[in-house]
Coordinates of C-alpha atoms in Angstrom, one line a residue:
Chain A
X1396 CA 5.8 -18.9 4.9
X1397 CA 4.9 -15.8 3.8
X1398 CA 6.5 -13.3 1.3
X1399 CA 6.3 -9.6 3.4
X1400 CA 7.5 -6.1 2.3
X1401 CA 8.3 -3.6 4.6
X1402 CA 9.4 0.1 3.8
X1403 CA 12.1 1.7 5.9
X1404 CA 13.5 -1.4 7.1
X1405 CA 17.0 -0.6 7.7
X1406 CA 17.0 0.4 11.3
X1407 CA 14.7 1.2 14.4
X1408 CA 11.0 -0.5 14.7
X1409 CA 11.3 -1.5 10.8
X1410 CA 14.5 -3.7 11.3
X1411 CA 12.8 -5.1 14.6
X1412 CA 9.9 -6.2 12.1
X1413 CA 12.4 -7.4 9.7
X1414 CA 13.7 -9.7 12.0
X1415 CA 10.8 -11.0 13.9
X1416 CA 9.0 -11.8 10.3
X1417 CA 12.0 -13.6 9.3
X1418 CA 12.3 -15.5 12.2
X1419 CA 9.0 -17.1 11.7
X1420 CA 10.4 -18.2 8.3
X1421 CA 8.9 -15.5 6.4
X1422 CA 10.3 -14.1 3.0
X1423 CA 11.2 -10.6 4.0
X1424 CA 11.7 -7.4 1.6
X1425 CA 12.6 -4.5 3.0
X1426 CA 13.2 -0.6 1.3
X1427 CA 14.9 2.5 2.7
X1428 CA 16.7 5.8 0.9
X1429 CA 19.7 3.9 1.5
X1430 CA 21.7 0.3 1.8
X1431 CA 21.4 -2.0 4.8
X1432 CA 23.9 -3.7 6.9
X1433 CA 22.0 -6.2 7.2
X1434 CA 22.0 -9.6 5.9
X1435 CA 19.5 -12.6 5.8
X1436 CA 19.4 -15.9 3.2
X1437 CA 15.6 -14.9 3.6
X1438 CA 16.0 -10.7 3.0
X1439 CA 16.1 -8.8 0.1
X1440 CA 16.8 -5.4 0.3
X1441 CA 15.7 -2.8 -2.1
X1442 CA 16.9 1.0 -2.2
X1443 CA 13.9 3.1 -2.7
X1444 CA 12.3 6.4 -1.3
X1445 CA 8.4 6.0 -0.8
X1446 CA 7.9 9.1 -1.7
X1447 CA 9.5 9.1 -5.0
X1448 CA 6.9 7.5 -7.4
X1449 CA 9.3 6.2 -10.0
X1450 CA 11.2 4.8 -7.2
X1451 CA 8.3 3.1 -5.4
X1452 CA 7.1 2.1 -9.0
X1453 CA 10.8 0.2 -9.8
X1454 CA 10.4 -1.0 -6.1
X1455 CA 7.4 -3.3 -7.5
X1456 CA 8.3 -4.1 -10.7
X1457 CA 11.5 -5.6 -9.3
X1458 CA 9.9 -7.9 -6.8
X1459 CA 6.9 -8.6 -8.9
X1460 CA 9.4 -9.6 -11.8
X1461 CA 11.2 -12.0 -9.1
X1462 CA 9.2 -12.9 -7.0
X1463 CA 5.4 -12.4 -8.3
X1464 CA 3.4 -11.6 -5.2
X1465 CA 3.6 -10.4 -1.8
X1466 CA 1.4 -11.1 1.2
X1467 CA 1.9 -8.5 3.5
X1468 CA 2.3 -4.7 3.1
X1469 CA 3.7 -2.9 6.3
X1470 CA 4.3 0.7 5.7
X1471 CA 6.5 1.3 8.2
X1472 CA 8.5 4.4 6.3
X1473 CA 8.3 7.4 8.3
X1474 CA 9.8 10.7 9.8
X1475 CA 8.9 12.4 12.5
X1476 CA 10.2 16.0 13.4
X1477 CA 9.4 17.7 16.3
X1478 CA 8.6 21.5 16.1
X1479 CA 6.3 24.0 17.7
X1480 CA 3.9 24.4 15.4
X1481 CA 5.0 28.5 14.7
X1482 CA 8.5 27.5 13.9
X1483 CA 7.7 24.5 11.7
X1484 CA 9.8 24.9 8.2
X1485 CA 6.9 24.6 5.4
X1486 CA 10.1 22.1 3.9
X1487 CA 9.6 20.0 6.6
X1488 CA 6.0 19.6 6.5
X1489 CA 5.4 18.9 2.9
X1490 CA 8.0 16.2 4.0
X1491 CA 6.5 14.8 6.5
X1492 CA 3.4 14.6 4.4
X1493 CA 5.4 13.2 2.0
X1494 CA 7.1 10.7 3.2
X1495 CA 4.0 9.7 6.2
X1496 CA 1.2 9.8 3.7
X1497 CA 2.2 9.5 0.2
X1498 CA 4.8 7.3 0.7
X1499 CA 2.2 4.8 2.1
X1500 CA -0.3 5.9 -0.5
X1501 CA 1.9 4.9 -3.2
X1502 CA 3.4 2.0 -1.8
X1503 CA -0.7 1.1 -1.4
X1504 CA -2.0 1.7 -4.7
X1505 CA 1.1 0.0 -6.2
X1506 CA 0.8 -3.7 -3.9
X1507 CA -2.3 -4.0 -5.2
X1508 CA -1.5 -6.6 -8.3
X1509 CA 0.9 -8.2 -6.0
X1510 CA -1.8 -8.5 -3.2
X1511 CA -4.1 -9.9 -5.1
X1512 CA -2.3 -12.8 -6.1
X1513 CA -2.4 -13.6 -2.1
X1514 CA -4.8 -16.2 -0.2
X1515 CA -4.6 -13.7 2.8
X1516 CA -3.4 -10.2 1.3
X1517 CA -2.7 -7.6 4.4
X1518 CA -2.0 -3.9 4.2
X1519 CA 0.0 -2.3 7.6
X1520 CA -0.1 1.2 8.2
X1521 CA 1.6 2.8 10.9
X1522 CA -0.1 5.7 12.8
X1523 CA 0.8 6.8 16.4
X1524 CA -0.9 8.2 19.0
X1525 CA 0.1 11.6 18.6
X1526 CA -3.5 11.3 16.8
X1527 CA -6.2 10.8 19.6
X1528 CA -3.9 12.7 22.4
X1529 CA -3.3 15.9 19.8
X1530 CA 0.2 16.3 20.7
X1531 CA 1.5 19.5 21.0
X1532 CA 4.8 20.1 18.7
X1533 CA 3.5 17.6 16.2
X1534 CA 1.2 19.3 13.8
X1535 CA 2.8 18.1 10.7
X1536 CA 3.8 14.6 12.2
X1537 CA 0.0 14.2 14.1
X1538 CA -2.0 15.0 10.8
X1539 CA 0.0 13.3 8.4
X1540 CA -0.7 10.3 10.6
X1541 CA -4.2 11.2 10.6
X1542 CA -4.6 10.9 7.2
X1543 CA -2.5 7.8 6.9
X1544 CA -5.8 6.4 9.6
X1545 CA -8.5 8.2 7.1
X1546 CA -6.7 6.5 3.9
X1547 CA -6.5 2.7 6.3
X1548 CA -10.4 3.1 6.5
X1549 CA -11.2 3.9 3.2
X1550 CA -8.9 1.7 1.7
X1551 CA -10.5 -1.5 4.2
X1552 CA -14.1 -0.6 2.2
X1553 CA -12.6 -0.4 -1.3
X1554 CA -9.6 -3.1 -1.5
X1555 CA -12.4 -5.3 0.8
X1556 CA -13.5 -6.9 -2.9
X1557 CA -9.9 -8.0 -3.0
X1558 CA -10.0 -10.0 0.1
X1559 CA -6.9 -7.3 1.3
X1560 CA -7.6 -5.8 5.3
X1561 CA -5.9 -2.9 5.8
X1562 CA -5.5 -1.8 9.6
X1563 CA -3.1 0.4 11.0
X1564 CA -0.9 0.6 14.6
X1565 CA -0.5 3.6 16.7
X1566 CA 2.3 2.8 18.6
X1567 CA 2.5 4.8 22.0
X1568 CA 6.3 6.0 23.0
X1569 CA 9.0 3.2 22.3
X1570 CA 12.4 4.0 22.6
X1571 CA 13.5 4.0 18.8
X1572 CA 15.4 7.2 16.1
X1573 CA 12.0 8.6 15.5
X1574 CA 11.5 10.0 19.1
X1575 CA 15.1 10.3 19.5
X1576 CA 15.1 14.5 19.4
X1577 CA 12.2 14.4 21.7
X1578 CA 12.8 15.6 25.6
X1579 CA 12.4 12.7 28.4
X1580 CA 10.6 14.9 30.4
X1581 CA 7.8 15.1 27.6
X1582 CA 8.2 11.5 27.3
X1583 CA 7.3 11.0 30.9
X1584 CA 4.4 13.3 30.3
X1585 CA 2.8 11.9 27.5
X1586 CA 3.2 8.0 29.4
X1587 CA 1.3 9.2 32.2
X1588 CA -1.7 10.2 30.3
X1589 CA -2.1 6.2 29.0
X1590 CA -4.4 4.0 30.4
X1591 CA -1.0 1.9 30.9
X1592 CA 1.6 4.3 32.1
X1593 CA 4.4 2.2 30.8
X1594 CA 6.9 3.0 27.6
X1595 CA 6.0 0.1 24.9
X1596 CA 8.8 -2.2 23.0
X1597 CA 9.0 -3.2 19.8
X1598 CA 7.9 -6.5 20.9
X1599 CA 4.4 -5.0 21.6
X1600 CA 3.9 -3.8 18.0
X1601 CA 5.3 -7.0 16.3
X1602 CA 2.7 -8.8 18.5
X1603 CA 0.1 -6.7 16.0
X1604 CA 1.8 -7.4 13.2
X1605 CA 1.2 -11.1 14.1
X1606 CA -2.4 -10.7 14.5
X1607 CA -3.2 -9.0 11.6
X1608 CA -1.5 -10.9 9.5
X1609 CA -2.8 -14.1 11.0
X1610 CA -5.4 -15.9 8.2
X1611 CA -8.0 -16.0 11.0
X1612 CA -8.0 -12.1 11.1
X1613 CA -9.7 -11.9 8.0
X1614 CA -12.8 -10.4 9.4
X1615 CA -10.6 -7.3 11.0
X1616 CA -10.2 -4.4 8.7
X1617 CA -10.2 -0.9 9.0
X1618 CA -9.1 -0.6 12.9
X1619 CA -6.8 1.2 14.3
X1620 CA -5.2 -0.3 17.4
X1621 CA -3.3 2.3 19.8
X1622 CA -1.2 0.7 22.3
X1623 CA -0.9 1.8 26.0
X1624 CA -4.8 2.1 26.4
X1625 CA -4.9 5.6 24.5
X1626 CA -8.2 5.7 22.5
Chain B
X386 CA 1.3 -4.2 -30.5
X387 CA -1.2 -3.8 -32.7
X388 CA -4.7 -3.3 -32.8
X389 CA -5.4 -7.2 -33.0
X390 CA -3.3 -8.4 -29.8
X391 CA -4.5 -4.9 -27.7
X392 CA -7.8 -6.5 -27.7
X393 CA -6.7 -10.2 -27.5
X394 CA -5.4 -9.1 -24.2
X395 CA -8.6 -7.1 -23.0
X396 CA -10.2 -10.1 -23.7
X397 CA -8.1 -12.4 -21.9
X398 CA -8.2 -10.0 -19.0
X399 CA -12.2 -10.3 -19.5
X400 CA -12.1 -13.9 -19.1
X401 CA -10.0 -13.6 -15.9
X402 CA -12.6 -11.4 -14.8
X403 CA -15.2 -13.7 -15.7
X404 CA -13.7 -16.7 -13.7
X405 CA -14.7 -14.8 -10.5
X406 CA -18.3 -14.1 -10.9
X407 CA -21.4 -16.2 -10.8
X408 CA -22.7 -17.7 -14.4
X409 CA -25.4 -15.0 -14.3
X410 CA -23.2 -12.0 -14.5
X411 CA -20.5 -13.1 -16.8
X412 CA -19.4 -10.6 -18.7
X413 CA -19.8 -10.6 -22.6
X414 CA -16.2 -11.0 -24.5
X415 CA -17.1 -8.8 -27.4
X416 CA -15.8 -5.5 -28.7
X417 CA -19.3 -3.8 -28.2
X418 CA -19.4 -5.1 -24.7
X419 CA -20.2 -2.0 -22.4
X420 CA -18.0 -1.6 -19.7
X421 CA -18.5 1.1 -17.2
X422 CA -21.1 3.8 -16.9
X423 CA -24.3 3.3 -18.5
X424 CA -25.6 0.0 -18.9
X425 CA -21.8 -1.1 -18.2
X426 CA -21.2 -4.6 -16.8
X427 CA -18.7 -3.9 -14.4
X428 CA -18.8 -1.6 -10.8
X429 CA -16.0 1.1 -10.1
X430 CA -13.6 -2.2 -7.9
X431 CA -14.6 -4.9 -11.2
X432 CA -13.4 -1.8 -13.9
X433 CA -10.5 -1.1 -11.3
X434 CA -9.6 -5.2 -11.2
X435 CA -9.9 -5.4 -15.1
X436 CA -7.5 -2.4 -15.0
X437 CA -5.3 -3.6 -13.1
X438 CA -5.2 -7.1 -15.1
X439 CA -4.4 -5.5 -18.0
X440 CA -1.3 -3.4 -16.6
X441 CA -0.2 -7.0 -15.1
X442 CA -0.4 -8.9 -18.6
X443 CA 1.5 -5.5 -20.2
X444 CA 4.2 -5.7 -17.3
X445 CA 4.2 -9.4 -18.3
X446 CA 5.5 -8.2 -21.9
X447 CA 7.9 -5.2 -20.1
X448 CA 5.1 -2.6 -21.3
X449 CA 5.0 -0.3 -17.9
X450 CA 1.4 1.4 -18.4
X451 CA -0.5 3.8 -16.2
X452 CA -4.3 3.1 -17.9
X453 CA -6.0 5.5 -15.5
X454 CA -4.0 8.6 -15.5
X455 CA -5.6 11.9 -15.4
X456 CA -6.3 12.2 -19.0
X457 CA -8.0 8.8 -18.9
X458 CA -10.1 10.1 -15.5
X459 CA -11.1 13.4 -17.1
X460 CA -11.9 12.6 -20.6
X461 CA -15.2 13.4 -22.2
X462 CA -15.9 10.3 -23.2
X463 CA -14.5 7.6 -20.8
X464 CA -12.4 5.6 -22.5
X465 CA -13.5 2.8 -20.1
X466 CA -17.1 2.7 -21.6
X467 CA -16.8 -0.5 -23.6
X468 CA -14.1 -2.8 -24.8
X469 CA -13.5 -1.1 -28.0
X470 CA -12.7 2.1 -26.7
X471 CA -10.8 0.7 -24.0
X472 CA -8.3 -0.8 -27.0
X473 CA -8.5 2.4 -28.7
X474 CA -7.3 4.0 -25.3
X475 CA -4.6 1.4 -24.6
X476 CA -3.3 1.8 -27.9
X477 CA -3.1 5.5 -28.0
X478 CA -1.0 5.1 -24.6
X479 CA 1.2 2.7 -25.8
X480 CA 1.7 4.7 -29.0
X481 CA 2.6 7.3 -26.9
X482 CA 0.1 9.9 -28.5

């Protein structure tokens, strides 16, 4: 049993995680901007935006004042908006970077204390392959991502003294709200350039979460693992 | 808190520190004991552990504390140098000056 936050858990890939972690009898907490439907005897919901510091501050304080540590930190918060490039609002790029890479900055710096008090601490970070494949109509999305990879490898040399990994997931296409505004046409596309020309589940990322989290993947840290064979 | 318990508890945090290193590099529990920086006893991830100890053991008393905030990173003279002026800089911060 292991006590596991992750950030935008109320719907989509985070609620999938949510559910598989408390399946395996895990203590699960989960934040978004708002409430969630749903309930668990094992879940404890927190209302917080990851990339408001004082909220992702009170996030911390409140489950380190009840419930002292956490094992796992998945920083699954993220939005994704799909715009050429020339038509991007600067509003929604600083949010983007915002929510993508501070968000999981923040909610990083601030698991630290509450890592450390773990036998097998784990940091999450999700990236996508937008990254490697430079996807067209996701500047703000792709590079906030990219630096969410670049702050996964530094973090795997400097929190290595603290026995925490920190890897990251690039998930390739899955049918959740984030790709939601995003043609099926370019969907197609984009699956026929992998390696497996398949879209993924949810199922294939929780199988990563499982890894990483395992204790014998102590020795992994600083990788990011694309799925669909895009490198 | 005063001057007294500021340094109990950098010296408690000291002795945490201490339990995870070998018996030749314990680190002195003494207001002169130099911390980070020349001839400091601690790397940039042992000062950042210590710092971090010491916000835990303040949250543990509902004192929220930010000990390396930009002042703290750009000062002159680090306040993270030795013990004493790491009190002197914890108790400036909770004094609010």
């Amino acid at each position: 049993m292991q006590q596991i936050l992750v950030t935008g858990a109320s719907r989509g890939l985070g609620l999938s995680m949510v559910e598989h972690l408390l399946a395996q009898g895990n203590i699960v907490f989960g934040c978004a901007r708002g409430q969630s439907a749903f309930s668990h005897k094992n879940y404890h919901h927190f209302e917080a935006d990851v990339s408001n510091e004082e909220d992702v501050s009170n996030l911390f304080i409140q489950i380190r004042k009840s419930f002292k540590y956490i094992d796992v930190l998945i920083n699954n918060a993220g939005v994704a908006r799909m715009n050429a490039f020339a038509l991007t609002p600067f509003k929604n790029m600083r949010e983007t970077i915002d929510v993508n890479y501070a968000g999981t900055f923040m909610c990083c710096q601030k698991a630290i204390s509450l890592l450390r008090k773990s036998a097998n601490p784990r940091i999450i970070n999700m990236s996508t392959v937008a990254v490697p494949m430079n996807l067209e109509g996701e500047a703000a999305y792709a590079a906030s991502k990219s630096a969410v990879e670049s702050l996964t490898r530094v973090l795997a040399k400097e929190l290595s003294s603290f026995n925490i990994t920190c890897n990251a997931i690039g998930p390739s296409p899955i049918a959740t709200d984030l790709i939601r505004g995003v043609g099926e046409e370019k969907i197609a596309r984009l699956v026929k350039q992998q390696a497996i020309q398949k879209m993924a589940q949810p199922e294939d990322v929780l199988n990563l979460i499982d890894f990483f989290i395992k204790p014998q993947s102590k020795m992994i840290t600083g990788q990011i693992i694309y799925l669909g064979g895009i490198s | 808190m005063t001057h007294d318990e500021i340094q109990s508890l950098v010296f408690a945090a000291l002795e945490l520190t201490n339990q995870s290193r070998e018996d030749d590099a314990q680190v002195p529990i003494s207001p002169e004991t130099a911390l980070f920086g020349k001839q400091g006893h601690l790397d940039s991830m042992g000062l950042v552990a210590l710092l971090i100890d010491i916000e835990d053991m303040l949250l543990d008393q509902d004192i929220q504390v930010s000990l390396s905030d930009e002042r703290a990173m750009s000062a002159a003279n680090s306040p993270f140098k030795n013990v004493s002026s790491l009190v002197e800089h914890i108790d400036k911060l909770l004094s609010g000056e």
